[in-house]
Amino acid sequence: MTLIGNETFEGCKVTCGDGIIIKPETCDDNNTITNDGCDSTCQVEIGWSCNGSICTDIHECQLYKCPSDVNTTCIEEDPNTRTCTCPIGYNGTVTLIGNATFKGCTDIEECSIYGCSRFVSANCTEGDINERNCICPTYYNGTITLIGNATFEGCKAICGDGIIVEPETCDDNN
């Protein structure tokens, strides 16, 4: 290059997409297409690792996982994205970007969501994961453990016990 007069030399220009990595490039994969690991300005894209012109997805599920007290499922979405799925009976399923922290799963309170009401209200207590116990009051049948959102059929008066409770109008002990 020959400079004439007061022209100044501006230095060498880096050409992104030529397959040669020159600073400030952090990668150069012979193109200027984004979403392939090396972006249009020859910078490594989030969620990718590049070695020269070869870029690979980081595999967030292997690297960052979905740590929890319960058995979660990790599914890789787009590069740099993973979905942590909580098992049945738990809340907390979420899609995370990069190394974002998974907050874990929380037990669903089946009693507060599904309850044990039908005709005569039963006492509801939390059972094991994804279970609730519907306990009928004295003089009624129907105490049961239900899974998930199963329907509580209600408490039934015990006919023949000599005690009149709703919806009975009589009970003659036989």
mmCIF file of C-alpha atoms in Angstrom:
data_model
loop_
_atom_site.group_PDB
_atom_site.id
_atom_site.type_symbol
_atom_site.label_atom_id
_atom_site.label_comp_id
_atom_site.label_asym_id
_atom_site.label_seq_id
_atom_site.Cartn_x
_atom_site.Cartn_y
_atom_site.Cartn_z
ATOM 1 C CA MET A 1 0.000 0.000 0.000
ATOM 2 C CA THR A 2 1.286 3.423 -0.887
ATOM 3 C CA LEU A 3 0.166 6.476 1.059
ATOM 4 C CA ILE A 4 -0.047 9.822 -0.735
ATOM 5 C CA GLY A 5 0.189 13.189 0.948
ATOM 6 C CA ASN A 6 -1.236 13.309 4.441
ATOM 7 C CA GLU A 7 -3.080 9.967 4.251
ATOM 8 C CA THR A 8 -2.679 7.816 7.347
ATOM 9 C CA PHE A 9 -2.433 4.078 7.575
ATOM 10 C CA GLU A 10 -5.532 2.718 9.348
ATOM 11 C CA GLY A 11 -4.109 -0.717 9.921
ATOM 12 C CA CYS A 12 -5.175 -4.112 8.681
ATOM 13 C CA LYS A 13 -8.870 -4.921 8.593
ATOM 14 C CA VAL A 14 -10.144 -8.174 9.996
ATOM 15 C CA THR A 15 -12.537 -10.028 7.703
ATOM 16 C CA CYS A 16 -15.119 -12.105 9.518
ATOM 17 C CA GLY A 17 -16.122 -15.250 7.647
ATOM 18 C CA ASP A 18 -12.761 -15.959 5.998
ATOM 19 C CA GLY A 19 -11.912 -18.883 8.310
ATOM 20 C CA ILE A 20 -8.921 -17.082 9.870
ATOM 21 C CA ILE A 21 -9.233 -16.008 13.519
ATOM 22 C CA ILE A 22 -7.637 -12.609 14.104
ATOM 23 C CA LYS A 23 -8.373 -10.509 17.200
ATOM 24 C CA PRO A 24 -10.953 -9.269 18.075
ATOM 25 C CA GLU A 25 -12.550 -12.410 16.537
ATOM 26 C CA THR A 26 -13.104 -15.267 19.004
ATOM 27 C CA CYS A 27 -14.120 -17.697 16.236
ATOM 28 C CA ASP A 28 -14.393 -17.770 12.448
ATOM 29 C CA ASP A 29 -16.438 -20.551 10.892
ATOM 30 C CA ASN A 30 -16.087 -19.446 7.250
ATOM 31 C CA ASN A 31 -19.458 -17.648 7.224
ATOM 32 C CA THR A 32 -21.344 -14.768 8.827
ATOM 33 C CA ILE A 33 -24.483 -16.726 9.731
ATOM 34 C CA THR A 34 -25.795 -16.433 13.296
ATOM 35 C CA ASN A 35 -27.218 -19.287 15.419
ATOM 36 C CA ASP A 36 -24.507 -21.726 14.357
ATOM 37 C CA GLY A 37 -22.181 -21.007 17.290
ATOM 38 C CA CYS A 38 -20.136 -18.244 15.700
ATOM 39 C CA ASP A 39 -22.156 -15.074 15.046
ATOM 40 C CA SER A 40 -22.004 -12.608 12.161
ATOM 41 C CA THR A 41 -19.231 -10.631 13.900
ATOM 42 C CA CYS A 42 -17.169 -13.777 14.587
ATOM 43 C CA GLN A 43 -17.894 -13.909 18.315
ATOM 44 C CA VAL A 44 -18.773 -17.178 20.077
ATOM 45 C CA GLU A 45 -22.527 -17.255 20.708
ATOM 46 C CA ILE A 46 -23.947 -17.947 24.165
ATOM 47 C CA GLY A 47 -24.564 -21.660 24.661
ATOM 48 C CA TRP A 48 -21.811 -22.686 22.263
ATOM 49 C CA SER A 49 -18.152 -23.612 22.424
ATOM 50 C CA CYS A 50 -15.898 -23.048 19.405
ATOM 51 C CA ASN A 51 -12.498 -24.485 18.604
ATOM 52 C CA GLY A 52 -11.291 -22.613 15.567
ATOM 53 C CA SER A 53 -13.971 -22.927 12.918
ATOM 54 C CA ILE A 54 -15.845 -25.811 14.584
ATOM 55 C CA CYS A 55 -18.605 -24.850 17.037
ATOM 56 C CA THR A 56 -20.624 -27.225 19.208
ATOM 57 C CA ASP A 57 -23.601 -26.810 21.543
ATOM 58 C CA ILE A 58 -22.557 -26.795 25.227
ATOM 59 C CA HIS A 59 -25.284 -29.297 26.307
ATOM 60 C CA GLU A 60 -26.692 -27.373 29.235
ATOM 61 C CA CYS A 61 -28.385 -30.451 30.758
ATOM 62 C CA GLN A 62 -25.012 -32.128 31.233
ATOM 63 C CA LEU A 63 -23.220 -28.988 32.356
ATOM 64 C CA TYR A 64 -25.790 -27.236 34.568
ATOM 65 C CA LYS A 65 -28.354 -30.003 35.215
ATOM 66 C CA CYS A 66 -31.627 -29.527 37.133
ATOM 67 C CA PRO A 67 -30.628 -30.293 40.734
ATOM 68 C CA SER A 68 -33.557 -31.053 43.048
ATOM 69 C CA ASP A 69 -34.623 -33.275 45.946
ATOM 70 C CA VAL A 70 -36.908 -35.110 43.523
ATOM 71 C CA ASN A 71 -36.333 -36.774 40.158
ATOM 72 C CA THR A 72 -36.487 -33.933 37.629
ATOM 73 C CA THR A 73 -36.171 -34.298 33.878
ATOM 74 C CA CYS A 74 -33.854 -32.031 31.892
ATOM 75 C CA ILE A 75 -34.585 -31.435 28.205
ATOM 76 C CA GLU A 76 -32.329 -29.360 25.971
ATOM 77 C CA GLU A 77 -34.218 -26.820 23.935
ATOM 78 C CA ASP A 78 -32.409 -24.380 21.651
ATOM 79 C CA PRO A 79 -28.690 -23.827 22.224
ATOM 80 C CA ASN A 80 -28.242 -22.218 25.656
ATOM 81 C CA THR A 81 -31.708 -23.286 26.865
ATOM 82 C CA ARG A 82 -32.905 -26.197 28.999
ATOM 83 C CA THR A 83 -36.261 -27.084 30.527
ATOM 84 C CA CYS A 84 -36.314 -28.599 34.003
ATOM 85 C CA THR A 85 -39.527 -30.599 34.449
ATOM 86 C CA CYS A 86 -40.805 -31.564 37.898
ATOM 87 C CA PRO A 87 -42.549 -34.920 38.379
ATOM 88 C CA ILE A 88 -46.298 -35.306 38.967
ATOM 89 C CA GLY A 89 -47.305 -33.877 42.335
ATOM 90 C CA TYR A 90 -44.770 -31.034 42.192
ATOM 91 C CA ASN A 91 -44.661 -27.447 40.895
ATOM 92 C CA GLY A 92 -41.536 -25.799 39.554
ATOM 93 C CA THR A 93 -41.186 -26.764 35.880
ATOM 94 C CA VAL A 94 -39.276 -23.948 34.191
ATOM 95 C CA THR A 95 -37.238 -23.127 31.086
ATOM 96 C CA LEU A 96 -33.799 -21.720 31.906
ATOM 97 C CA ILE A 97 -31.257 -19.856 29.822
ATOM 98 C CA GLY A 98 -27.537 -20.494 30.148
ATOM 99 C CA ASN A 99 -26.303 -21.290 33.637
ATOM 100 C CA ALA A 100 -29.419 -19.896 35.360
ATOM 101 C CA THR A 101 -30.087 -21.702 38.637
ATOM 102 C CA PHE A 102 -32.964 -24.143 38.928
ATOM 103 C CA LYS A 103 -34.858 -23.302 42.128
ATOM 104 C CA GLY A 104 -36.161 -26.854 42.575
ATOM 105 C CA CYS A 105 -39.575 -28.452 42.794
ATOM 106 C CA THR A 106 -42.196 -27.864 45.475
ATOM 107 C CA ASP A 107 -44.855 -30.308 46.583
ATOM 108 C CA ILE A 108 -48.338 -29.410 45.364
ATOM 109 C CA GLU A 109 -50.747 -28.964 48.266
ATOM 110 C CA GLU A 110 -53.487 -31.253 46.939
ATOM 111 C CA CYS A 111 -55.865 -30.403 49.797
ATOM 112 C CA SER A 112 -55.848 -26.685 48.998
ATOM 113 C CA ILE A 113 -56.299 -27.342 45.275
ATOM 114 C CA TYR A 114 -58.678 -30.323 45.132
ATOM 115 C CA GLY A 115 -60.074 -30.536 48.657
ATOM 116 C CA CYS A 116 -62.453 -33.170 50.072
ATOM 117 C CA SER A 117 -65.840 -31.461 49.899
ATOM 118 C CA ARG A 118 -68.958 -33.106 48.597
ATOM 119 C CA PHE A 119 -72.261 -33.040 50.434
ATOM 120 C CA VAL A 120 -70.664 -33.559 53.869
ATOM 121 C CA SER A 121 -67.181 -32.034 54.169
ATOM 122 C CA ALA A 122 -64.396 -34.421 55.007
ATOM 123 C CA ASN A 123 -61.181 -33.421 56.715
ATOM 124 C CA CYS A 124 -58.371 -33.215 54.161
ATOM 125 C CA THR A 125 -54.780 -34.058 55.072
ATOM 126 C CA GLU A 126 -51.766 -34.231 52.781
ATOM 127 C CA GLY A 127 -50.648 -37.777 52.044
ATOM 128 C CA ASP A 128 -47.535 -38.885 50.221
ATOM 129 C CA ILE A 129 -46.455 -37.025 47.099
ATOM 130 C CA ASN A 130 -49.444 -36.372 44.830
ATOM 131 C CA GLU A 131 -51.884 -37.774 47.432
ATOM 132 C CA ARG A 132 -54.509 -36.429 49.793
ATOM 133 C CA ASN A 133 -56.478 -38.199 52.506
ATOM 134 C CA CYS A 134 -60.177 -37.416 52.771
ATOM 135 C CA ILE A 135 -61.282 -38.373 56.279
ATOM 136 C CA CYS A 136 -65.038 -38.465 56.843
ATOM 137 C CA PRO A 137 -66.470 -37.323 60.174
ATOM 138 C CA THR A 138 -67.777 -39.793 62.760
ATOM 139 C CA TYR A 139 -70.927 -41.684 61.684
ATOM 140 C CA TYR A 140 -70.012 -41.499 57.977
ATOM 141 C CA ASN A 141 -68.257 -43.911 55.594
ATOM 142 C CA GLY A 142 -66.026 -42.783 52.763
ATOM 143 C CA THR A 143 -62.562 -42.126 54.205
ATOM 144 C CA ILE A 144 -60.122 -42.603 51.318
ATOM 145 C CA THR A 145 -56.689 -41.724 49.962
ATOM 146 C CA LEU A 146 -56.873 -40.041 46.550
ATOM 147 C CA ILE A 147 -54.125 -39.541 43.991
ATOM 148 C CA GLY A 148 -53.711 -36.248 42.136
ATOM 149 C CA ASN A 149 -56.965 -34.603 41.128
ATOM 150 C CA ALA A 150 -59.101 -37.756 41.562
ATOM 151 C CA THR A 151 -62.701 -36.901 42.493
ATOM 152 C CA PHE A 152 -63.827 -37.429 46.070
ATOM 153 C CA GLU A 153 -67.183 -39.182 45.949
ATOM 154 C CA GLY A 154 -68.163 -37.871 49.354
ATOM 155 C CA CYS A 155 -68.979 -39.181 52.795
ATOM 156 C CA LYS A 156 -71.974 -41.466 53.155
ATOM 157 C CA ALA A 157 -74.176 -41.780 56.233
ATOM 158 C CA ILE A 158 -73.980 -45.190 57.910
ATOM 159 C CA CYS A 159 -77.506 -46.546 57.707
ATOM 160 C CA GLY A 160 -78.439 -48.895 60.542
ATOM 161 C CA ASP A 161 -76.147 -47.495 63.222
ATOM 162 C CA GLY A 162 -79.041 -45.887 65.126
ATOM 163 C CA ILE A 163 -77.679 -42.361 64.609
ATOM 164 C CA ILE A 164 -79.482 -39.930 62.294
ATOM 165 C CA VAL A 165 -77.092 -37.754 60.255
ATOM 166 C CA GLU A 166 -77.620 -35.910 56.961
ATOM 167 C CA PRO A 167 -79.158 -36.937 54.576
ATOM 168 C CA GLU A 168 -80.920 -39.633 56.704
ATOM 169 C CA THR A 169 -84.433 -38.888 57.957
ATOM 170 C CA CYS A 170 -84.530 -42.016 60.133
ATOM 171 C CA ASP A 171 -82.209 -44.760 61.390
ATOM 172 C CA ASP A 172 -83.794 -47.680 63.244
ATOM 173 C CA ASN A 173 -80.584 -49.516 64.133
ATOM 174 C CA ASN A 174 -81.038 -52.257 61.520
#
